[in-house]
PDB file of C-alpha atoms in Angstrom:
ATOM      1  CA  UNK P  13       0.000   0.000   0.000  1.00  0.00           C
ATOM      2  CA  UNK P  14       1.267   3.459  -0.915  1.00  0.00           C
ATOM      3  CA  UNK P  15       0.550   6.499   1.222  1.00  0.00           C
ATOM      4  CA  UNK P  16       1.803  10.063   1.059  1.00  0.00           C
ATOM      5  CA  UNK P  17       3.520  11.773   3.979  1.00  0.00           C
ATOM      6  CA  UNK P  18       3.719  15.554   4.184  1.00  0.00           C
ATOM      7  CA  UNK P  19       5.893  17.554   6.591  1.00  0.00           C
ATOM      8  CA  UNK P  20       4.850  21.212   6.898  1.00  0.00           C
ATOM      9  CA  UNK P  21       7.529  23.499   8.273  1.00  0.00           C
ATOM     10  CA  UNK P  22       7.782  27.235   8.674  1.00  0.00           C
ATOM     11  CA  UNK P  23       9.619  27.649   5.361  1.00  0.00           C
ATOM     12  CA  UNK P  24       8.936  24.520   3.292  1.00  0.00           C
ATOM     13  CA  UNK P  25       6.508  21.688   2.616  1.00  0.00           C
ATOM     14  CA  UNK P  26       8.262  18.339   2.103  1.00  0.00           C
ATOM     15  CA  UNK P  27       6.297  15.351   0.827  1.00  0.00           C
ATOM     16  CA  UNK P  28       6.957  11.791  -0.287  1.00  0.00           C
ATOM     17  CA  UNK P  29       5.247   8.626  -1.459  1.00  0.00           C
ATOM     18  CA  UNK P  30       6.043   5.915   1.093  1.00  0.00           C
ATOM     19  CA  UNK P  31       5.645   2.158   0.795  1.00  0.00           C
ATOM     20  CA  UNK P  32       4.876  -0.441   3.484  1.00  0.00           C
ATOM     21  CA  UNK P  33       8.563  -0.732   4.384  1.00  0.00           C
ATOM     22  CA  UNK P  34       8.978   2.965   5.114  1.00  0.00           C
ATOM     23  CA  UNK P  35      10.868   3.588   1.868  1.00  0.00           C
ATOM     24  CA  UNK P  36      10.299   6.885   0.055  1.00  0.00           C
ATOM     25  CA  UNK P  37       9.736   6.037  -3.613  1.00  0.00           C
ATOM     26  CA  UNK P  38       9.255   9.638  -4.792  1.00  0.00           C
ATOM     27  CA  UNK P  39       9.392  13.056  -3.166  1.00  0.00           C
ATOM     28  CA  UNK P  40       8.960  16.774  -3.752  1.00  0.00           C
ATOM     29  CA  UNK P  41       9.494  20.093  -1.980  1.00  0.00           C
ATOM     30  CA  UNK P  42       7.636  23.423  -2.045  1.00  0.00           C
ATOM     31  CA  UNK P  43       7.964  26.729  -0.161  1.00  0.00           C
ATOM     32  CA  UNK P  44       5.487  27.391   2.666  1.00  0.00           C
ATOM     33  CA  UNK P  45       3.173  30.427   2.616  1.00  0.00           C
ATOM     34  CA  UNK P  46       3.387  30.742   6.393  1.00  0.00           C
ATOM     35  CA  UNK P  47       1.137  33.813   6.638  1.00  0.00           C
ATOM     36  CA  UNK P  48      -1.710  32.356   4.533  1.00  0.00           C
ATOM     37  CA  UNK P  49      -3.380  29.237   5.982  1.00  0.00           C
ATOM     38  CA  UNK P  50      -5.576  28.645   2.936  1.00  0.00           C
ATOM     39  CA  UNK P  51      -2.534  28.752   0.673  1.00  0.00           C
ATOM     40  CA  UNK P  52      -0.771  26.106   2.807  1.00  0.00           C
ATOM     41  CA  UNK P  53      -3.687  23.710   2.309  1.00  0.00           C
ATOM     42  CA  UNK P  54      -3.566  24.379  -1.437  1.00  0.00           C
ATOM     43  CA  UNK P  55       0.188  23.743  -1.488  1.00  0.00           C
ATOM     44  CA  UNK P  56      -0.295  20.395   0.282  1.00  0.00           C
ATOM     45  CA  UNK P  57      -3.046  19.490  -2.186  1.00  0.00           C
ATOM     46  CA  UNK P  58      -0.757  20.364  -5.099  1.00  0.00           C
ATOM     47  CA  UNK P  59       2.052  18.092  -3.892  1.00  0.00           C
ATOM     48  CA  UNK P  60      -0.409  15.269  -3.197  1.00  0.00           C
ATOM     49  CA  UNK P  61      -1.813  15.525  -6.723  1.00  0.00           C
ATOM     50  CA  UNK P  62       1.704  15.584  -8.175  1.00  0.00           C
ATOM     51  CA  UNK P  63       2.849  12.529  -6.237  1.00  0.00           C
ATOM     52  CA  UNK P  64      -0.416  10.629  -6.771  1.00  0.00           C
ATOM     53  CA  UNK P  65      -0.274  10.817 -10.548  1.00  0.00           C
ATOM     54  CA  UNK P  66      -0.067   7.306 -11.977  1.00  0.00           C
ATOM     55  CA  UNK P  67      -0.108   5.716  -8.505  1.00  0.00           C
ATOM     56  CA  UNK P  68      -2.744   4.048  -6.352  1.00  0.00           C
ATOM     57  CA  UNK P  69      -2.403   6.156  -3.191  1.00  0.00           C
ATOM     58  CA  UNK P  70      -4.613   5.144  -0.269  1.00  0.00           C
ATOM     59  CA  UNK P  71      -4.316   8.057   2.181  1.00  0.00           C
ATOM     60  CA  UNK P  72      -2.351  11.135   3.208  1.00  0.00           C
ATOM     61  CA  UNK P  73      -0.636  11.873   6.512  1.00  0.00           C
ATOM     62  CA  UNK P  74       0.334  15.452   7.344  1.00  0.00           C
ATOM     63  CA  UNK P  75       2.806  16.437  10.060  1.00  0.00           C
ATOM     64  CA  UNK P  76       2.557  20.057  11.193  1.00  0.00           C
ATOM     65  CA  UNK P  77       4.264  22.066  13.924  1.00  0.00           C
ATOM     66  CA  UNK P  78       1.455  22.944  16.293  1.00  0.00           C
ATOM     67  CA  UNK P  79      -1.206  21.698  18.694  1.00  0.00           C
ATOM     68  CA  UNK P  80      -3.352  19.109  16.897  1.00  0.00           C
ATOM     69  CA  UNK P  81      -6.695  18.206  18.473  1.00  0.00           C
ATOM     70  CA  UNK P  82      -7.596  14.700  19.649  1.00  0.00           C
ATOM     71  CA  UNK P  83      -9.463  13.900  16.420  1.00  0.00           C
ATOM     72  CA  UNK P  84      -6.262  14.601  14.430  1.00  0.00           C
ATOM     73  CA  UNK P  85      -8.078  17.031  12.168  1.00  0.00           C
ATOM     74  CA  UNK P  86      -7.819  20.582  13.573  1.00  0.00           C
ATOM     75  CA  UNK P  87      -4.702  22.655  14.272  1.00  0.00           C
ATOM     76  CA  UNK P  88      -5.578  24.485  17.479  1.00  0.00           C
ATOM     77  CA  UNK P  89      -2.511  26.712  17.440  1.00  0.00           C
ATOM     78  CA  UNK P  90       0.777  26.879  15.537  1.00  0.00           C
ATOM     79  CA  UNK P  91       3.554  29.220  16.704  1.00  0.00           C
ATOM     80  CA  UNK P  92       5.261  29.607  13.310  1.00  0.00           C
ATOM     81  CA  UNK P  93       2.261  29.446  10.975  1.00  0.00           C
ATOM     82  CA  UNK P  94      -0.915  31.553  10.887  1.00  0.00           C
ATOM     83  CA  UNK P  95      -3.161  28.717  12.114  1.00  0.00           C
ATOM     84  CA  UNK P  96      -5.733  29.241  14.841  1.00  0.00           C
ATOM     85  CA  UNK P  97      -8.453  26.559  15.066  1.00  0.00           C
ATOM     86  CA  UNK P  98      -7.603  25.608  11.488  1.00  0.00           C
ATOM     87  CA  UNK P  99      -9.709  22.686  10.084  1.00  0.00           C
ATOM     88  CA  UNK P 100      -6.777  21.466   8.024  1.00  0.00           C
ATOM     89  CA  UNK P 101      -7.906  17.851   7.631  1.00  0.00           C
ATOM     90  CA  UNK P 102     -11.257  18.861   6.138  1.00  0.00           C
ATOM     91  CA  UNK P 103      -9.671  21.379   3.781  1.00  0.00           C
ATOM     92  CA  UNK P 104      -7.002  19.048   2.413  1.00  0.00           C
ATOM     93  CA  UNK P 105      -9.323  16.039   2.160  1.00  0.00           C
ATOM     94  CA  UNK P 106     -11.834  18.139   0.233  1.00  0.00           C
ATOM     95  CA  UNK P 107      -9.136  19.248  -2.185  1.00  0.00           C
ATOM     96  CA  UNK P 108      -7.573  15.836  -2.861  1.00  0.00           C
ATOM     97  CA  UNK P 109     -10.460  13.416  -2.344  1.00  0.00           C
ATOM     98  CA  UNK P 110      -8.439  11.080  -0.103  1.00  0.00           C
ATOM     99  CA  UNK P 111      -8.523  10.204   3.609  1.00  0.00           C
ATOM    100  CA  UNK P 112      -6.255  12.617   5.502  1.00  0.00           C
ATOM    101  CA  UNK P 113      -4.736  12.361   8.977  1.00  0.00           C
ATOM    102  CA  UNK P 114      -3.168  15.407  10.669  1.00  0.00           C
ATOM    103  CA  UNK P 115      -0.443  14.879  13.268  1.00  0.00           C
ATOM    104  CA  UNK P 116       1.989  17.001  15.227  1.00  0.00           C
ATOM    105  CA  UNK P 117       5.294  17.012  13.339  1.00  0.00           C
ATOM    106  CA  UNK P 118       7.380  15.784  16.288  1.00  0.00           C
ATOM    107  CA  UNK P 119       4.912  12.937  16.838  1.00  0.00           C
ATOM    108  CA  UNK P 120       5.237  11.989  13.174  1.00  0.00           C
ATOM    109  CA  UNK P 121       9.030  12.041  13.450  1.00  0.00           C
ATOM    110  CA  UNK P 122       8.909   9.907  16.603  1.00  0.00           C
ATOM    111  CA  UNK P 123       6.665   7.361  14.929  1.00  0.00           C
ATOM    112  CA  UNK P 124       8.874   7.211  11.833  1.00  0.00           C
ATOM    113  CA  UNK P 125      12.012   6.646  13.907  1.00  0.00           C
ATOM    114  CA  UNK P 126      10.313   4.034  16.096  1.00  0.00           C
ATOM    115  CA  UNK P 127       8.910   2.061  13.171  1.00  0.00           C
ATOM    116  CA  UNK P 128      11.737   2.338  10.653  1.00  0.00           C
ATOM    117  CA  UNK P 129      14.719   4.069  12.276  1.00  0.00           C
ATOM    118  CA  UNK P 130      16.677   4.097  15.514  1.00  0.00           C
ATOM    119  CA  UNK P 131      13.754   2.812  17.584  1.00  0.00           C
ATOM    120  CA  UNK P 132      13.147  -0.425  15.681  1.00  0.00           C
ATOM    121  CA  UNK P 133      12.372  -3.229  18.125  1.00  0.00           C
ATOM    122  CA  UNK P 134      11.599  -0.820  20.981  1.00  0.00           C
ATOM    123  CA  UNK P 135       8.121  -0.516  22.508  1.00  0.00           C
ATOM    124  CA  UNK P 136       8.757   2.408  24.914  1.00  0.00           C
ATOM    125  CA  UNK P 137      10.487   5.340  23.238  1.00  0.00           C
ATOM    126  CA  UNK P 138      11.024   9.026  23.985  1.00  0.00           C
ATOM    127  CA  UNK P 139      12.013  10.921  20.855  1.00  0.00           C
ATOM    128  CA  UNK P 140      13.627  14.369  21.072  1.00  0.00           C
ATOM    129  CA  UNK P 141      14.183  16.756  18.184  1.00  0.00           C
ATOM    130  CA  UNK P 142      16.827  19.339  19.021  1.00  0.00           C
ATOM    131  CA  UNK P 143      16.448  22.280  16.683  1.00  0.00           C
ATOM    132  CA  UNK P 144      15.639  25.905  17.388  1.00  0.00           C
ATOM    133  CA  UNK P 145      13.630  24.495  20.288  1.00  0.00           C
ATOM    134  CA  UNK P 146      12.966  20.950  21.529  1.00  0.00           C
ATOM    135  CA  UNK P 147      10.196  18.852  20.038  1.00  0.00           C
ATOM    136  CA  UNK P 148       9.069  15.593  21.573  1.00  0.00           C
ATOM    137  CA  UNK P 149       7.210  12.408  20.768  1.00  0.00           C
ATOM    138  CA  UNK P 150       6.272   9.439  22.962  1.00  0.00           C
ATOM    139  CA  UNK P 151       5.649   5.847  21.918  1.00  0.00           C
ATOM    140  CA  UNK P 152       4.386   3.549  24.684  1.00  0.00           C
ATOM    141  CA  UNK P 153       3.393  -0.098  24.341  1.00  0.00           C
ATOM    142  CA  UNK P 154       4.005   0.322  20.623  1.00  0.00           C
ATOM    143  CA  UNK P 155       1.459   3.126  20.245  1.00  0.00           C
ATOM    144  CA  UNK P 156       1.894   6.869  19.831  1.00  0.00           C
ATOM    145  CA  UNK P 157       0.899   8.721  23.006  1.00  0.00           C
ATOM    146  CA  UNK P 158      -0.926  11.996  22.372  1.00  0.00           C
ATOM    147  CA  UNK P 159      -2.636  12.765  25.688  1.00  0.00           C
ATOM    148  CA  UNK P 160      -6.301  13.436  26.412  1.00  0.00           C
ATOM    149  CA  UNK P 161      -6.571  16.459  24.126  1.00  0.00           C
ATOM    150  CA  UNK P 162      -4.007  15.401  21.518  1.00  0.00           C
ATOM    151  CA  UNK P 163      -1.454  17.918  22.749  1.00  0.00           C
ATOM    152  CA  UNK P 164       0.897  15.807  24.862  1.00  0.00           C
ATOM    153  CA  UNK P 165       4.682  15.413  24.580  1.00  0.00           C
ATOM    154  CA  UNK P 166       5.529  19.128  24.475  1.00  0.00           C
ATOM    155  CA  UNK P 167       8.698  18.092  26.268  1.00  0.00           C
ATOM    156  CA  UNK P 168      10.671  21.224  25.444  1.00  0.00           C
ATOM    157  CA  UNK P 169       8.303  23.239  27.608  1.00  0.00           C
ATOM    158  CA  UNK P 170       8.676  21.463  30.913  1.00  0.00           C
ATOM    159  CA  UNK P 171      10.114  23.949  33.392  1.00  0.00           C
ATOM    160  CA  UNK P 172      13.649  23.048  34.446  1.00  0.00           C
ATOM    161  CA  UNK P 173      14.820  26.380  35.857  1.00  0.00           C
ATOM    162  CA  UNK P 174      12.370  28.439  37.954  1.00  0.00           C
ATOM    163  CA  UNK P 175      13.041  32.104  37.333  1.00  0.00           C
ATOM    164  CA  UNK P 176      15.159  31.202  34.295  1.00  0.00           C
ATOM    165  CA  UNK P 177      15.201  32.371  30.713  1.00  0.00           C
ATOM    166  CA  UNK P 178      12.023  33.587  29.052  1.00  0.00           C
ATOM    167  CA  UNK P 179      10.606  31.170  26.487  1.00  0.00           C
ATOM    168  CA  UNK P 180       8.670  31.922  23.315  1.00  0.00           C
ATOM    169  CA  UNK P 181       5.749  29.924  24.703  1.00  0.00           C
ATOM    170  CA  UNK P 182       5.186  32.603  27.349  1.00  0.00           C
ATOM    171  CA  UNK P 183       6.630  30.680  30.295  1.00  0.00           C
ATOM    172  CA  UNK P 184      10.006  30.937  32.026  1.00  0.00           C
ATOM    173  CA  UNK P 185      12.810  28.402  32.396  1.00  0.00           C
ATOM    174  CA  UNK P 186      11.628  25.875  29.787  1.00  0.00           C
ATOM    175  CA  UNK P 187      13.987  23.020  28.922  1.00  0.00           C
ATOM    176  CA  UNK P 188      14.424  24.201  25.338  1.00  0.00           C
ATOM    177  CA  UNK P 189      15.977  27.407  26.645  1.00  0.00           C
ATOM    178  CA  UNK P 190      18.937  25.323  27.871  1.00  0.00           C
ATOM    179  CA  UNK P 191      19.292  22.270  25.602  1.00  0.00           C
ATOM    180  CA  UNK P 192      18.419  23.409  22.071  1.00  0.00           C
ATOM    181  CA  UNK P 193      20.079  25.087  19.111  1.00  0.00           C
ATOM    182  CA  UNK P 194      19.015  28.545  20.233  1.00  0.00           C
ATOM    183  CA  UNK P 195      20.244  27.775  23.757  1.00  0.00           C
ATOM    184  CA  UNK P 196      23.640  26.724  22.398  1.00  0.00           C
ATOM    185  CA  UNK P 197      24.019  29.985  20.482  1.00  0.00           C
ATOM    186  CA  UNK P 198      22.808  32.115  23.399  1.00  0.00           C
ATOM    187  CA  UNK P 199      25.257  30.433  25.772  1.00  0.00           C
ATOM    188  CA  UNK P 200      28.158  30.872  23.332  1.00  0.00           C
ATOM    189  CA  UNK P 201      27.342  34.549  22.802  1.00  0.00           C
ATOM    190  CA  UNK P 202      27.139  35.240  26.534  1.00  0.00           C
ATOM    191  CA  UNK P 203      30.400  33.430  27.251  1.00  0.00           C
ATOM    192  CA  UNK P 204      32.176  35.143  24.355  1.00  0.00           C
ATOM    193  CA  UNK P 205      31.042  38.555  25.587  1.00  0.00           C
ATOM    194  CA  UNK P 206      32.240  37.801  29.112  1.00  0.00           C
ATOM    195  CA  UNK P 207      35.492  36.029  28.155  1.00  0.00           C
ATOM    196  CA  UNK P 208      36.537  37.075  24.631  1.00  0.00           C
ATOM    197  CA  UNK P 209      40.085  35.834  25.213  1.00  0.00           C
ATOM    198  CA  UNK P 210      38.719  32.260  25.365  1.00  0.00           C
ATOM    199  CA  UNK P 211      36.655  32.729  22.193  1.00  0.00           C
ATOM    200  CA  UNK P 212      39.270  33.905  19.703  1.00  0.00           C
ATOM    201  CA  UNK P 213      38.541  31.135  17.192  1.00  0.00           C
ATOM    202  CA  UNK P 214      34.782  31.558  17.472  1.00  0.00           C
ATOM    203  CA  UNK P 215      34.921  35.323  17.125  1.00  0.00           C
ATOM    204  CA  UNK P 216      37.221  35.015  14.147  1.00  0.00           C
ATOM    205  CA  UNK P 217      34.854  32.633  12.377  1.00  0.00           C
ATOM    206  CA  UNK P 218      31.712  34.569  13.261  1.00  0.00           C
ATOM    207  CA  UNK P 219      32.861  37.876  11.871  1.00  0.00           C
ATOM    208  CA  UNK P 220      30.477  39.858  14.029  1.00  0.00           C
ATOM    209  CA  UNK P 221      27.472  37.555  14.644  1.00  0.00           C
ATOM    210  CA  UNK P 222      27.701  34.155  16.316  1.00  0.00           C
ATOM    211  CA  UNK P 223      25.388  31.459  14.930  1.00  0.00           C
ATOM    212  CA  UNK P 224      25.152  27.703  15.398  1.00  0.00           C
ATOM    213  CA  UNK P 225      27.388  26.748  12.474  1.00  0.00           C
ATOM    214  CA  UNK P 226      30.213  28.909  13.780  1.00  0.00           C
ATOM    215  CA  UNK P 227      29.886  27.496  17.292  1.00  0.00           C
ATOM    216  CA  UNK P 228      30.091  23.944  15.920  1.00  0.00           C
ATOM    217  CA  UNK P 229      33.056  24.660  13.672  1.00  0.00           C
ATOM    218  CA  UNK P 230      34.894  26.538  16.414  1.00  0.00           C
ATOM    219  CA  UNK P 231      34.286  23.719  18.900  1.00  0.00           C
ATOM    220  CA  UNK P 232      35.831  21.220  16.504  1.00  0.00           C
ATOM    221  CA  UNK P 233      38.840  23.526  16.264  1.00  0.00           C
ATOM    222  CA  UNK P 234      39.194  23.538  20.052  1.00  0.00           C
ATOM    223  CA  UNK P 235      37.655  26.912  20.887  1.00  0.00           C
ATOM    224  CA  UNK P 236      37.185  26.960  24.666  1.00  0.00           C
ATOM    225  CA  UNK P 237      33.967  28.951  24.754  1.00  0.00           C
ATOM    226  CA  UNK P 238      32.322  26.843  22.050  1.00  0.00           C
ATOM    227  CA  UNK P 239      33.288  23.621  23.811  1.00  0.00           C
ATOM    228  CA  UNK P 240      31.910  25.020  27.069  1.00  0.00           C
ATOM    229  CA  UNK P 241      28.612  25.877  25.367  1.00  0.00           C
ATOM    230  CA  UNK P 242      28.294  22.309  24.063  1.00  0.00           C
ATOM    231  CA  UNK P 243      29.176  20.928  27.495  1.00  0.00           C
ATOM    232  CA  UNK P 244      26.435  23.014  29.063  1.00  0.00           C
ATOM    233  CA  UNK P 245      23.917  21.809  26.480  1.00  0.00           C
ATOM    234  CA  UNK P 246      24.956  18.196  27.147  1.00  0.00           C
ATOM    235  CA  UNK P 247      24.502  18.569  30.910  1.00  0.00           C
ATOM    236  CA  UNK P 248      21.031  20.056  30.512  1.00  0.00           C
ATOM    237  CA  UNK P 249      20.069  17.399  27.969  1.00  0.00           C
ATOM    238  CA  UNK P 250      21.198  14.604  30.276  1.00  0.00           C
ATOM    239  CA  UNK P 251      19.405  16.158  33.247  1.00  0.00           C
ATOM    240  CA  UNK P 252      16.155  16.500  31.306  1.00  0.00           C
ATOM    241  CA  UNK P 253      16.290  12.926  30.063  1.00  0.00           C
ATOM    242  CA  UNK P 254      16.927  11.708  33.621  1.00  0.00           C
ATOM    243  CA  UNK P 255      13.836  13.595  34.793  1.00  0.00           C
ATOM    244  CA  UNK P 256      11.768  12.113  31.964  1.00  0.00           C
ATOM    245  CA  UNK P 257      13.051   8.619  32.762  1.00  0.00           C
ATOM    246  CA  UNK P 258      11.871   9.025  36.346  1.00  0.00           C
ATOM    247  CA  UNK P 259       8.363   9.735  35.083  1.00  0.00           C
ATOM    248  CA  UNK P 260       8.095   7.644  31.912  1.00  0.00           C
ATOM    249  CA  UNK P 261      10.677   4.843  32.299  1.00  0.00           C
ATOM    250  CA  UNK P 262      11.363   4.395  28.564  1.00  0.00           C
ATOM    251  CA  UNK P 263      13.623   1.730  27.128  1.00  0.00           C
ATOM    252  CA  UNK P 264      15.141   4.149  24.650  1.00  0.00           C
ATOM    253  CA  UNK P 265      15.692   7.838  23.973  1.00  0.00           C
ATOM    254  CA  UNK P 266      16.171   8.930  20.359  1.00  0.00           C
ATOM    255  CA  UNK P 267      17.904  12.267  19.769  1.00  0.00           C
ATOM    256  CA  UNK P 268      17.413  13.915  16.385  1.00  0.00           C
ATOM    257  CA  UNK P 269      16.965  17.349  14.855  1.00  0.00           C
ATOM    258  CA  UNK P 270      19.502  19.736  13.391  1.00  0.00           C
ATOM    259  CA  UNK P 271      21.640  19.975  16.532  1.00  0.00           C
ATOM    260  CA  UNK P 272      22.183  16.205  16.467  1.00  0.00           C
ATOM    261  CA  UNK P 273      24.408  16.659  13.406  1.00  0.00           C
ATOM    262  CA  UNK P 274      27.001  17.868  15.936  1.00  0.00           C
ATOM    263  CA  UNK P 275      26.371  14.911  18.251  1.00  0.00           C
ATOM    264  CA  UNK P 276      30.062  14.043  18.366  1.00  0.00           C
ATOM    265  CA  UNK P 277      30.488  17.219  20.450  1.00  0.00           C
ATOM    266  CA  UNK P 278      27.892  16.470  23.133  1.00  0.00           C
ATOM    267  CA  UNK P 279      26.172  13.065  23.058  1.00  0.00           C
ATOM    268  CA  UNK P 280      28.741  11.142  25.143  1.00  0.00           C
ATOM    269  CA  UNK P 281      28.671  13.785  27.859  1.00  0.00           C
ATOM    270  CA  UNK P 282      24.856  13.821  27.741  1.00  0.00           C
ATOM    271  CA  UNK P 283      24.828  10.045  28.283  1.00  0.00           C
ATOM    272  CA  UNK P 284      27.151  10.479  31.272  1.00  0.00           C
ATOM    273  CA  UNK P 285      24.989  13.261  32.733  1.00  0.00           C
ATOM    274  CA  UNK P 286      21.894  11.108  32.265  1.00  0.00           C
ATOM    275  CA  UNK P 287      23.475   8.157  34.085  1.00  0.00           C
ATOM    276  CA  UNK P 288      24.776  10.362  36.910  1.00  0.00           C
ATOM    277  CA  UNK P 289      21.456  12.096  37.565  1.00  0.00           C
ATOM    278  CA  UNK P 290      19.007   9.239  37.093  1.00  0.00           C
ATOM    279  CA  UNK P 291      16.847   8.511  40.131  1.00  0.00           C
ATOM    280  CA  UNK P 292      17.636   5.043  41.499  1.00  0.00           C
ATOM    281  CA  UNK P 293      20.815   4.798  39.446  1.00  0.00           C
ATOM    282  CA  UNK P 294      22.638   1.535  39.970  1.00  0.00           C
ATOM    283  CA  UNK P 295      19.392  -0.236  40.818  1.00  0.00           C
ATOM    284  CA  UNK P 296      17.516   0.022  37.522  1.00  0.00           C
ATOM    285  CA  UNK P 297      18.178  -0.658  33.833  1.00  0.00           C
ATOM    286  CA  UNK P 298      19.705   2.272  31.964  1.00  0.00           C
ATOM    287  CA  UNK P 299      17.704   3.429  28.958  1.00  0.00           C
ATOM    288  CA  UNK P 300      19.666   3.577  25.721  1.00  0.00           C
ATOM    289  CA  UNK P 301      20.301   6.969  24.153  1.00  0.00           C
ATOM    290  CA  UNK P 302      20.446   6.602  20.383  1.00  0.00           C
ATOM    291  CA  UNK P 303      20.874   9.050  17.529  1.00  0.00           C
ATOM    292  CA  UNK P 304      18.057   9.333  14.996  1.00  0.00           C
ATOM    293  CA  UNK P 305      18.657   7.507  11.719  1.00  0.00           C
ATOM    294  CA  UNK P 306      16.101   8.862   9.230  1.00  0.00           C
ATOM    295  CA  UNK P 307      17.241  12.480   9.184  1.00  0.00           C
ATOM    296  CA  UNK P 308      14.947  15.022   7.553  1.00  0.00           C
ATOM    297  CA  UNK P 309      12.743  12.276   6.095  1.00  0.00           C
ATOM    298  CA  UNK P 310      11.525  10.973   9.479  1.00  0.00           C
ATOM    299  CA  UNK P 311       8.451  13.228   9.570  1.00  0.00           C
ATOM    300  CA  UNK P 312       7.400  12.300   6.038  1.00  0.00           C
ATOM    301  CA  UNK P 313       7.844   8.566   6.692  1.00  0.00           C
ATOM    302  CA  UNK P 314       6.075   8.745  10.053  1.00  0.00           C
ATOM    303  CA  UNK P 315       3.119  10.766   8.755  1.00  0.00           C
ATOM    304  CA  UNK P 316       2.670   8.382   5.831  1.00  0.00           C
ATOM    305  CA  UNK P 317       2.700   5.332   8.111  1.00  0.00           C
ATOM    306  CA  UNK P 318       0.198   6.928  10.496  1.00  0.00           C
ATOM    307  CA  UNK P 319      -2.111   7.531   7.533  1.00  0.00           C
ATOM    308  CA  UNK P 320      -1.719   3.868   6.599  1.00  0.00           C
ATOM    309  CA  UNK P 321      -2.767   2.887  10.134  1.00  0.00           C
ATOM    310  CA  UNK P 322      -5.637   5.351  10.374  1.00  0.00           C
TER     311      UNK P 322
END
């Protein structure tokens, strides 16, 4: 059975035809009209029509960054797209004439990785996407956990530091303010301002404005401030996973997202921090911490498989 998976981001719509084995047999990419909800639905319909031509497609799964209701049809709120109570499932289904399932993008990624990527063979998985913020997805007893209202697993917004940094969600001290791509850059900038003599390589590469790529490159060249920023991210990541393990007791954590491309600079230390801070350490099994395997295609593959299982 062929299904189509669509991953709607703030700047692009990625889509692919996916077979039963999680293989993408064809794909396409379009820009996202983030300020026009109706145009986004039309863009999704266009890519579905394009990919459906000459194929027997059964259904469409759409992953979108936002709060998706329990019926998996309405986007209640999306921080980076102009969606407020958007009936996206109805709109797209009406345009393409196929069954459509809407899912949170991090949930779709988690399902894709659990079924066909780093989580294969695992029944209890916590999936983390480290990008600008932290996205999360939970798979328990082999099923995706969404919560009562469909809005669970917003792991990046658990409060880890009372009175800490302000978060874009409106709260203070959220985990993603300490263990994400934006947190890494913020930490590096603050350290470089305070101790420029330790950031000579970073400042030389940045040429005036420090961004994530420069921090990564400088860290690999031995820049002290950049390495310290990665160490701080690793400690916060390990602490957060230890807290989640105390509540959820997963068999496996999967770490993906853009920041994970620099995993060689932080994942070992994060594993150590996790083991050191885990409640009951030494008297319980230690959950594995794995790197995601499907890369940018995880959301497409996951959304397509969820449509298949609708």
